Coordinates of C-alpha atoms and ligand atoms in Angstrom, one line a residue:
X2 CA 102.6 125.4 22.8
X3 CA 106.4 126.9 23.4
X4 CA 107.2 130.2 21.7
X5 CA 110.4 129.5 20.4
X6 CA 111.7 133.2 21.4
X7 CA 110.0 133.2 24.7
X8 CA 111.8 136.5 26.0
X9 CA 108.9 138.2 24.0
X10 CA 105.8 136.3 24.0
X11 CA 103.4 137.7 25.6
X12 CA 100.2 135.8 24.8
X13 CA 100.8 132.1 24.7
X14 CA 99.7 129.9 27.5
X15 CA 99.9 126.1 28.2
X16 CA 97.8 123.5 28.1
X17 CA 96.9 120.7 30.4
X18 CA 95.6 117.3 29.1
X19 CA 96.0 118.5 25.9
X20 CA 97.5 117.8 22.7
X21 CA 99.8 120.6 21.0
X22 CA 100.5 120.8 17.4
X23 CA 102.5 123.8 15.6
X24 CA 99.9 123.5 12.8
X25 CA 96.0 123.5 13.1
X26 CA 95.6 121.7 9.8
X27 CA 95.4 118.6 12.3
X28 CA 91.8 120.3 13.4
X29 CA 89.8 119.0 10.8
X30 CA 86.6 119.6 12.6
X31 CA 86.3 123.0 14.3
X32 CA 87.2 123.0 18.2
X33 CA 84.1 124.0 19.8
X34 CA 84.1 127.2 22.2
X35 CA 81.8 128.8 24.3
X36 CA 81.8 132.5 23.9
X37 CA 79.9 135.2 26.2
X38 CA 79.7 138.6 25.0
X39 CA 79.5 139.8 28.5
X40 CA 78.3 143.6 29.8
X41 CA 79.0 146.7 29.1
X42 CA 81.9 147.0 26.5
X43 CA 81.9 143.6 26.1
X44 CA 79.3 143.1 23.0
X45 CA 81.6 145.3 21.1
X46 CA 84.9 144.2 21.8
X47 CA 83.8 140.5 21.8
X48 CA 82.6 141.3 17.9
X49 CA 85.8 142.7 17.0
X50 CA 87.6 139.9 18.1
X51 CA 85.7 137.4 16.4
X52 CA 86.1 139.1 13.3
X53 CA 89.4 138.8 13.6
X54 CA 89.6 135.4 14.3
X55 CA 87.5 134.4 11.2
X56 CA 89.4 136.8 9.2
X57 CA 92.2 134.3 10.3
X58 CA 90.6 131.2 9.6
X59 CA 90.3 130.3 13.3
X60 CA 89.2 126.4 13.5
X61 CA 86.7 127.3 16.0
X62 CA 82.9 126.9 16.2
X63 CA 81.0 128.9 18.9
X64 CA 78.4 128.3 21.3
X65 CA 77.3 131.6 22.6
X66 CA 75.8 131.9 26.1
X67 CA 73.9 134.6 28.5
X68 CA 76.2 135.3 31.6
X69 CA 76.3 138.2 33.7
X70 CA 73.8 141.3 34.3
X71 CA 70.9 139.9 32.7
X72 CA 71.1 137.0 34.3
X73 CA 72.0 138.2 37.8
X74 CA 68.5 140.6 37.1
X75 CA 67.0 137.2 36.1
X76 CA 67.6 136.2 40.0
X77 CA 70.4 134.0 39.6
X78 CA 73.1 135.2 42.4
X79 CA 76.0 134.0 40.5
X80 CA 75.2 135.4 37.2
X81 CA 74.4 132.2 35.5
X82 CA 71.7 129.8 34.7
X83 CA 72.0 126.5 35.8
X84 CA 71.5 125.3 32.5
X85 CA 74.4 127.0 31.1
X86 CA 76.7 125.0 32.9
X87 CA 76.4 121.8 30.7
X88 CA 77.6 124.1 27.9
X89 CA 80.7 125.0 29.6
X90 CA 81.4 121.5 30.9
X91 CA 80.5 120.4 27.3
X92 CA 83.1 122.8 25.5
X93 CA 86.2 123.1 28.1
X94 CA 87.1 126.3 26.7
X95 CA 85.2 129.6 27.3
X96 CA 85.8 132.8 25.9
X97 CA 84.5 135.6 27.9
X98 CA 84.2 139.3 27.7
X99 CA 83.8 141.2 30.8
X100 CA 80.7 141.3 33.0
X101 CA 79.3 143.5 35.7
X102 CA 78.6 142.5 39.0
X103 CA 75.7 144.5 40.3
X104 CA 76.5 146.0 43.7
X105 CA 75.3 144.4 46.8
X106 CA 75.9 141.7 49.2
X107 CA 73.6 139.5 47.4
X108 CA 75.3 138.6 44.4
X109 CA 78.4 136.6 43.8
X110 CA 81.3 136.9 41.5
X111 CA 80.7 134.8 38.3
X112 CA 84.5 134.8 37.8
X113 CA 85.2 133.4 41.2
X114 CA 82.1 131.1 40.7
X115 CA 83.4 129.8 37.4
X116 CA 87.4 129.3 38.2
X117 CA 86.4 127.2 41.2
X118 CA 83.5 125.1 39.6
X119 CA 85.8 124.1 37.1
X120 CA 88.7 123.8 38.8
X121 CA 90.6 126.5 37.0
X122 CA 93.6 126.8 39.2
X123 CA 96.0 128.7 37.5
X124 CA 95.8 132.4 36.4
X125 CA 98.3 133.1 34.0
X126 CA 98.9 136.6 33.0
X127 CA 101.2 138.1 30.7
X128 CA 102.4 142.1 31.3
X129 CA 104.9 143.1 28.3
X130 CA 105.4 146.4 27.3
X131 CA 105.3 147.5 23.7
X132 CA 107.5 150.6 23.4
X133 CA 108.2 153.0 21.6
X134 CA 104.9 152.3 20.3
X135 CA 102.7 152.3 23.5
X136 CA 104.0 154.5 26.5
X137 CA 105.2 152.6 29.4
X138 CA 107.9 154.2 31.8
X139 CA 109.4 150.5 31.7
X140 CA 110.0 149.7 28.4
X141 CA 111.9 146.3 28.9
X142 CA 109.1 145.0 30.9
X143 CA 107.9 141.3 30.1
X144 CA 107.0 139.4 32.6
X145 CA 104.3 136.4 33.9
X146 CA 102.2 136.7 36.9
X147 CA 100.9 133.1 37.7
X148 CA 98.3 133.5 40.3
X149 CA 96.7 130.6 42.7
X150 CA 93.4 131.1 41.5
X151 CA 91.1 129.5 43.8
X152 CA 92.2 129.5 47.6
X153 CA 93.3 131.8 50.3
X154 CA 90.7 134.7 51.4
X155 CA 88.8 133.9 47.9
X156 CA 87.6 130.9 49.5
X157 CA 85.0 133.3 50.3
X158 CA 84.3 131.7 53.9
X159 CA 83.3 135.0 56.0
X160 CA 81.1 135.3 59.3
X161 CA 80.2 137.8 61.9
X162 CA 80.9 136.2 65.0
X163 CA 80.1 139.3 67.3
X164 CA 78.5 143.3 67.0
X165 CA 81.9 144.1 66.8
X166 CA 84.1 141.6 64.8
X167 CA 84.0 139.7 61.6
X168 CA 86.1 137.2 59.9
X169 CA 87.0 135.8 56.7
X170 CA 89.2 132.5 56.7
X171 CA 92.3 132.3 54.8
X172 CA 92.9 128.9 53.4
X173 CA 95.7 127.5 51.9
X174 CA 96.3 123.9 51.1
X175 CA 99.5 121.6 50.2
X176 CA 98.2 120.2 47.2
X177 CA 96.6 124.0 45.8
X178 CA 100.4 125.4 46.5
X179 CA 102.3 122.5 45.4
X180 CA 100.0 122.5 41.9
X181 CA 100.3 126.1 41.3
X182 CA 104.2 126.4 41.9
X183 CA 105.0 123.2 39.9
X184 CA 102.6 124.9 37.1
X185 CA 105.2 128.4 37.7
X186 CA 108.2 126.2 37.0
X187 CA 107.0 123.9 34.1
X188 CA 105.8 127.2 32.5
X189 CA 109.2 128.8 32.8
X190 CA 110.9 125.9 31.4
X191 CA 108.6 125.4 28.6
X192 CA 108.7 129.1 27.7
X193 CA 112.4 129.5 28.2
X194 CA 112.1 131.7 31.1
X195 CA 115.1 132.0 33.4
X196 CA 113.9 133.1 36.7
X197 CA 110.6 132.1 39.0
X198 CA 109.7 134.7 42.1
X199 CA 107.5 133.9 45.2
X200 CA 105.7 136.5 46.8
X201 CA 104.3 135.6 50.4
X202 CA 103.8 137.6 53.6
X203 CA 105.1 134.5 55.5
X204 CA 106.8 136.9 58.1
X205 CA 103.4 137.6 59.6
X206 CA 101.1 134.4 58.4
X207 CA 103.8 131.7 59.2
X208 CA 101.5 128.7 58.6
X209 CA 99.5 129.6 55.7
X210 CA 101.7 131.7 53.6
X211 CA 104.6 130.1 55.2
X212 CA 103.5 126.7 53.9
X213 CA 103.4 128.3 50.1
X214 CA 106.9 129.5 50.9
X215 CA 108.3 126.2 51.9
X216 CA 106.7 124.5 48.9
X217 CA 108.4 126.7 46.7
X218 CA 111.6 126.1 48.4
X219 CA 111.0 122.3 48.0
X220 CA 109.7 122.5 44.4
X221 CA 112.3 124.9 43.2
X222 CA 115.0 122.4 44.4
X223 CA 114.0 120.2 41.4
X224 CA 114.2 122.7 38.7
X225 CA 117.9 123.5 39.1
X226 CA 118.2 124.9 35.5
X227 CA 115.7 127.8 36.6
X228 CA 116.8 130.3 39.2
X229 CA 114.5 130.8 42.2
X230 CA 113.7 133.6 44.6
X231 CA 111.6 134.8 47.8
X232 CA 110.4 137.9 48.2
X233 CA 108.0 139.2 50.9
X234 CA 105.1 140.6 49.0
X235 CA 105.1 144.0 50.3
X236 CA 108.4 144.6 49.0
X237 CA 108.3 142.5 46.2
X238 CA 105.2 144.8 44.8
X239 CA 107.1 148.0 45.4
X240 CA 109.9 146.8 43.3
X241 CA 107.3 145.4 40.5
X242 CA 105.9 148.8 40.3
X243 CA 109.8 150.7 40.2
X244 CA 111.7 147.9 38.5
X245 CA 109.6 145.8 37.1
X246 CA 112.2 144.4 34.3
X247 CA 114.2 142.6 37.2
X248 CA 111.2 140.1 37.4
X249 CA 110.4 137.3 34.9
X250 CA 107.9 134.7 36.1
X251 CA 106.0 135.3 39.4
X252 CA 104.0 132.9 41.3
X253 CA 102.0 133.9 44.5
X254 CA 98.8 133.4 46.4
X255 CA 95.4 134.6 45.0
X256 CA 95.1 137.8 46.9
X257 CA 98.9 139.2 46.2
X258 CA 98.4 137.6 42.5
X259 CA 95.1 139.6 42.1
X260 CA 96.8 142.9 42.8
X261 CA 100.0 142.9 41.3
X262 CA 98.7 141.3 38.3
X263 CA 96.7 144.6 38.1
X264 CA 99.7 146.7 39.1
X265 CA 101.7 144.8 36.1
X266 CA 99.3 145.1 33.8
X267 CA 98.9 149.1 34.3
X268 CA 102.7 149.7 34.2
X269 CA 103.0 147.9 31.2
X270 CA 101.2 150.7 29.2
X271 CA 97.5 149.8 29.3
X272 CA 95.3 147.5 31.2
X273 CA 93.2 147.5 27.6
X274 CA 96.2 145.2 26.1
X275 CA 96.4 142.3 28.4
X276 CA 95.0 139.0 28.3
X277 CA 94.2 136.3 30.9
X278 CA 94.2 132.5 30.8
X279 CA 92.4 130.4 33.7
X280 CA 93.7 127.0 33.2
X281 CA 92.3 123.8 34.9
X282 CA 93.3 120.6 34.0
X283 CA 90.0 119.6 32.6
X284 CA 89.2 123.3 31.1
X285 CA 90.1 126.7 30.7
X286 CA 88.7 130.5 30.5
X287 CA 90.3 133.2 28.6
X288 CA 89.3 137.1 29.0
X289 CA 91.0 140.1 29.1
X290 CA 92.0 141.5 32.4
X291 CA 89.9 144.8 32.2
X292 CA 86.3 144.8 33.3
X293 CA 83.7 146.2 31.5
X294 CA 83.9 149.9 31.3
X295 CA 80.4 151.0 31.5
X296 CA 81.8 154.8 31.3
X297 CA 82.4 154.0 27.5
X298 CA 80.3 151.2 27.1
X299 CA 78.3 151.6 23.5
X300 CA 80.6 154.6 22.1
X301 CA 82.8 151.9 19.9
X302 CA 85.9 153.1 20.9
X303 CA 87.1 150.4 23.6
X304 CA 90.2 148.5 22.7
X305 CA 89.6 145.0 21.9
X306 CA 93.2 144.0 22.4
X307 CA 93.0 142.3 25.8
X308 CA 90.3 140.3 24.6
X309 CA 92.2 139.5 21.4
X310 CA 95.2 138.4 23.3
X311 CA 93.3 136.4 25.6
X312 CA 92.0 134.9 22.4
X313 CA 95.2 134.1 20.9
X314 CA 96.3 132.3 24.4
X315 CA 93.4 130.3 23.9
X316 CA 93.7 129.3 20.5
X317 CA 97.3 128.0 21.6
X318 CA 95.6 126.4 24.2
X319 CA 93.2 124.5 21.3
X320 CA 96.1 123.6 19.2
X321 CA 96.0 126.0 16.9
X322 CA 99.3 127.8 17.1
X323 CA 99.7 128.8 13.8
X324 CA 96.5 130.8 13.7
X325 CA 97.3 132.4 17.2
X326 CA 101.0 133.3 15.6
X327 CA 99.2 135.0 12.6
X328 CA 97.0 137.0 14.6
X329 CA 99.5 138.0 17.4
X330 CA 101.9 139.2 14.6
X331 CA 99.2 140.9 12.7
X332 CA 98.1 142.7 15.8
X333 CA 101.9 144.2 16.6
X334 CA 102.0 145.1 13.1
X335 CA 99.0 147.5 13.8
X336 CA 100.3 148.7 17.1
X337 CA 103.7 149.4 15.4
X338 CA 101.8 151.1 12.4
X339 CA 100.2 153.5 15.2
X340 CA 96.9 152.6 14.8
X341 CA 95.7 153.0 17.9
X342 CA 92.5 153.0 20.2
X343 CA 91.8 156.2 22.3
X344 CA 93.1 154.8 25.8
X345 CA 96.8 154.4 24.0
X346 CA 96.5 157.2 21.3
X347 CA 99.5 159.5 22.0
X348 CA 100.2 162.5 19.3
X349 CA 103.2 162.1 17.5
X350 CA 103.7 158.3 18.3
X351 CA 100.5 157.1 17.0
X352 CA 99.5 157.4 13.5
X353 CA 95.7 157.2 13.4
X354 CA 92.9 157.0 16.4
X355 CA 90.2 154.4 15.4
X356 CA 87.2 153.0 17.3
X357 CA 86.9 149.3 18.2
X358 CA 85.5 148.4 14.6
X359 CA 88.4 150.2 12.5
X360 CA 90.9 148.4 15.2
X361 CA 89.8 145.0 14.3
X362 CA 89.8 146.1 10.8
X363 CA 93.5 147.0 10.6
X364 CA 94.2 143.8 12.6
X365 CA 92.8 141.8 9.6
X366 CA 94.6 143.7 7.1
X367 CA 97.8 142.7 8.5
X368 CA 97.0 139.2 8.9
X369 CA 100.2 137.2 7.3
X370 CA 102.6 140.2 8.5
X371 CA 105.1 140.4 11.0
X372 CA 106.4 143.2 12.7
X373 CA 109.3 144.9 11.9
X374 CA 110.4 146.5 15.3
X375 CA 108.3 144.2 17.6
X376 CA 109.8 140.7 18.3
X377 CA 107.2 138.4 16.2
X378 CA 106.1 135.5 17.8
X379 CA 106.6 131.8 17.1
X380 CA 105.1 128.8 18.5
X381 CA 106.3 125.5 18.8
X382 CA 104.9 121.8 20.4
X383 CA 105.2 121.6 23.7
X384 CA 102.8 121.4 27.0
X385 CA 102.5 121.4 30.5
X386 CA 101.3 118.8 33.0
X387 CA 101.3 118.9 37.0
X388 CA 100.5 116.7 39.1
X389 CA 100.4 117.1 43.0
X390 CA 102.3 114.5 45.0
X391 CA 100.1 112.7 47.5
X392 CA 100.2 114.1 50.8
X393 CA 101.8 111.5 53.0
X394 CA 98.8 111.2 57.0
X395 CA 100.9 112.1 59.7
X396 CA 100.2 111.5 63.3
X397 CA 97.8 114.2 64.2
X398 CA 97.2 115.0 67.9
X399 CA 95.1 117.1 69.9
X400 CA 96.5 119.2 72.4
X401 CA 94.3 121.9 73.1
X402 CA 91.7 124.4 72.2
X403 CA 91.1 127.8 71.3
X404 CA 87.6 129.1 72.6
X405 CA 86.7 132.4 71.2
X406 CA 84.2 134.2 73.1
X407 CA 81.4 136.9 72.7
X408 CA 82.1 138.9 76.1
X409 CA 80.9 142.4 76.7
X410 CA 81.2 142.9 80.2
X411 CA 81.9 146.4 81.6
X412 CA 85.1 147.6 81.6
X413 CA 86.5 144.7 79.4
X414 CA 89.0 144.2 81.7
X415 CA 91.2 140.6 80.8
X416 CA 91.8 139.6 84.0
X417 CA 87.7 139.7 84.8
X418 CA 87.7 137.4 82.0
X419 CA 90.7 135.3 83.0
X420 CA 90.1 134.8 86.9
X421 CA 86.3 133.8 85.7
X422 CA 87.8 131.0 83.2
X423 CA 90.4 130.0 86.0
X424 CA 87.4 129.4 88.2
X425 CA 85.0 128.0 85.9
X426 CA 87.6 125.2 83.8
X427 CA 87.0 122.0 84.7
X428 CA 89.8 119.6 86.0
X429 CA 92.6 118.6 83.6
X430 CA 92.4 122.0 81.8
X431 CA 95.0 125.0 82.0
X432 CA 94.0 128.5 80.7
X433 CA 97.3 129.4 79.1
X434 CA 96.4 132.6 77.5
X435 CA 93.9 134.8 76.3
X436 CA 94.1 137.0 73.2
X437 CA 92.3 140.1 71.9
X438 CA 92.6 140.4 67.8
X439 CA 95.7 138.3 68.3
X440 CA 97.4 140.2 70.8
X441 CA 97.8 138.7 74.4
X442 CA 95.9 140.4 77.4
X443 CA 96.1 137.4 79.9
X444 CA 97.8 136.9 81.9
X445 CA 100.2 140.0 81.6
X446 CA 99.1 142.2 79.1
X447 CA 99.0 146.3 79.4
X448 CA 95.6 148.7 79.4
X449 CA 96.7 150.4 76.3
X450 CA 96.1 147.3 74.5
X451 CA 92.3 148.1 72.6
X452 CA 90.1 145.0 73.7
X453 CA 86.8 144.3 71.5
X454 CA 84.1 142.2 72.5
X455 CA 85.8 139.2 70.8
X456 CA 88.5 136.9 73.0
X457 CA 90.4 133.9 71.9
X458 CA 90.9 131.9 75.0
X459 CA 93.6 129.2 74.8
X460 CA 93.0 125.9 76.8
X461 CA 95.7 123.2 77.0
X462 CA 96.2 120.0 78.7
X463 CA 97.1 120.4 82.8
X464 CA 99.3 117.3 81.8
X465 CA 101.2 119.3 79.2
X466 CA 100.4 116.2 76.6
X467 CA 97.6 115.3 74.4
X468 CA 93.6 115.7 75.3
X469 CA 90.2 114.2 73.8
X470 CA 87.5 115.4 72.2
X471 CA 85.2 114.8 75.0
X472 CA 87.5 116.7 77.4
X473 CA 86.7 119.6 75.0
X474 CA 82.8 119.1 75.1
X475 CA 83.5 119.3 78.9
X476 CA 85.1 122.1 78.8
X477 CA 83.0 123.4 76.5
X478 CA 80.1 122.7 78.6
X479 CA 81.5 124.2 81.7
X480 CA 81.7 127.6 79.9
X481 CA 78.2 127.3 78.2
X482 CA 76.9 126.6 82.0
X483 CA 78.6 129.3 83.4
X484 CA 76.9 132.0 81.3
X485 CA 79.7 132.6 78.9
X486 CA 78.6 133.2 74.6
X487 CA 81.0 130.6 73.1
X488 CA 81.1 131.5 69.1
X489 CA 83.6 129.0 68.0
X490 CA 86.3 126.6 68.7
X491 CA 89.6 125.9 66.9
X492 CA 91.3 122.6 67.8
X493 CA 95.3 122.7 68.7
X494 CA 96.9 119.8 66.7
X495 CA 100.5 118.8 66.4
X496 CA 101.2 116.8 63.1
X497 CA 104.3 114.5 64.0
X498 CA 105.0 116.7 66.9
X499 CA 105.1 119.7 64.8
X500 CA 103.1 122.7 66.4
X501 CA 99.9 123.1 64.1
X502 CA 99.0 126.7 65.1
X503 CA 100.2 130.0 65.7
X504 CA 101.5 131.4 69.1
X505 CA 100.0 134.6 70.2
X506 CA 101.5 137.8 69.6
X507 CA 103.4 138.7 72.8
X508 CA 103.0 134.7 73.6
Ligands
NAD12 P1 87.3 148.5 34.2 O1 88.3 147.9 33.9 O2 86.0 148.2 33.6 O3 87.5 150.3 34.1 C1 88.8 151.1 34.3 C2 89.0 152.1 33.4 O4 89.4 151.5 32.5 C3 87.6 153.0 32.8 O5 88.1 154.2 32.6 C4 87.4 152.4 31.5 O6 86.8 153.2 30.5 C5 88.8 151.7 31.4 N1 88.8 150.7 30.1 C6 88.8 149.3 30.8 N2 88.8 148.7 29.5 C7 89.3 149.1 28.3 C8 89.1 148.8 27.4 N3 89.1 147.7 26.9 N4 89.7 150.1 26.1 C9 89.8 151.3 26.9 N5 89.5 151.7 27.9 C10 89.3 150.8 29.0 O7 87.0 148.2 35.7 P2 86.0 149.2 36.9 O8 85.0 150.3 36.3 O9 86.4 148.9 38.0 O10 84.8 148.0 36.6 C11 83.6 148.2 35.8 C12 82.6 146.7 36.1 O11 83.6 145.5 35.8 C13 82.5 146.5 37.5 O12 81.2 146.0 37.6 C14 83.3 145.0 37.7 O13 82.9 144.4 38.9 C15 83.5 144.5 36.8 N6 84.8 143.9 36.2 C16 84.6 142.6 35.5 C17 86.0 141.9 35.2 C18 85.6 140.6 34.4 O14 84.4 140.4 34.2 N7 87.0 139.9 34.6 C19 87.1 142.3 35.6 C20 87.3 143.5 36.5 C21 86.1 144.5 36.7

């Protein structure tokens, strides 16, 4: 669905490969939706939200599932029982209250598992100020963060390699970047937004973040009607916190998106008001931005707005835009009338402090009304569908290998290691450099550089040309035979002659 006055829409999200109609009377049979009550304040806010949905006549049918804390404690390390997946896959739409992830390394984040298993690649998080009814230092703020949801450091591939060093793999793929960036531009076009800002750290991570930035430039060129800009994430996040009004749609990688969407939600007024949609081509999940708030669980004071806004996003998604519109406008009226939960209550501005249940009752009482000062939302038909371009195979050539060693000889002198490797390397191999934590320490280097037990030793073919996998095996065999502890290797490739690896700092 596309909002008519898109500049004021904070809750609508788009659909992939689904029909969009502005009138949900076409939904003759109720749409099956999976519902998870979650942990902490989850059951209270879900109950409130379902009451509003029912009162508004939302054309939905619910299948309730158990996920989260109870499942973790039953021994399901991902917080979900295997048989529950069938329900999620069948219904394809999940309305989820927050869950509590138990502390400890044995537990996997259920959110990450659901997103990745169901291929929910786009996380869409609107952040909008509702001044003067909800305090915000940024009254003009009305932006959307579109976060890549599956890749980057959240691939969760971590290893301890030496007693001193652990690593995480940051995986960024061309189809993954293209899909989320195209989604952001399509979203901007569909929702009448004017600018997409890309945020990366490609001045440091030239290959991974550099890929995201370069695909952003490629895709942006195909949307001449939408302004495009790139900002380095650190200054971008600083500007977002200081002048959020200058942003419209922001598209970024997973970790940065996770952080800046929380900053955006917080400075808009309250994390308690923000909803979030996780969209894939086959399924979607809708939830509040906040967590399970164990500190106020059971007190009946939690703000159900975040989950309610997410539920309106879900209604748009399933084609019930008219119901979404009715609920969203009633919710805006409730805020406008000063009926506020404790997290947003302000003496002098708010009229009445209410608990979770009474807030829902106030929204229900306003169904059918439109706000007077806040701009009402309206939706009309439209849709978003993105398909990444197939990636052409390039001429890939092996030109060397980075061999990582756990080496802890007394003094940790890189020159001792360098001399040993020069002596040990079989014919045909040239030791190009040794780095420690990415900094070149051999040849050259300075004694001030701190060295750990983790050494990256770069070998290239003496000929300066390509080498073979068999040669790599011979090299590794020689290093092993010399008593060196090889912990991993990374092949150095060129792609159509273009270097596919970064240089060492100082190389
Ligand atoms: P939180 O968002 O639960 O709470 C932070 C603060 O905001 C607390 O003071 C809380 O009382 C308040 N708050 C949050 N939601 C509110 C609401 N609707 N109304 C009023 N006040 C609200 O964050 P946390 O304390 O860091 O995390 C608690 C638990 O939630 C953790 O186990 C965490 O893993 C989990 N969590 C789950 C999700 C999710 O399921 N999507 C997201 C974030 C955190």
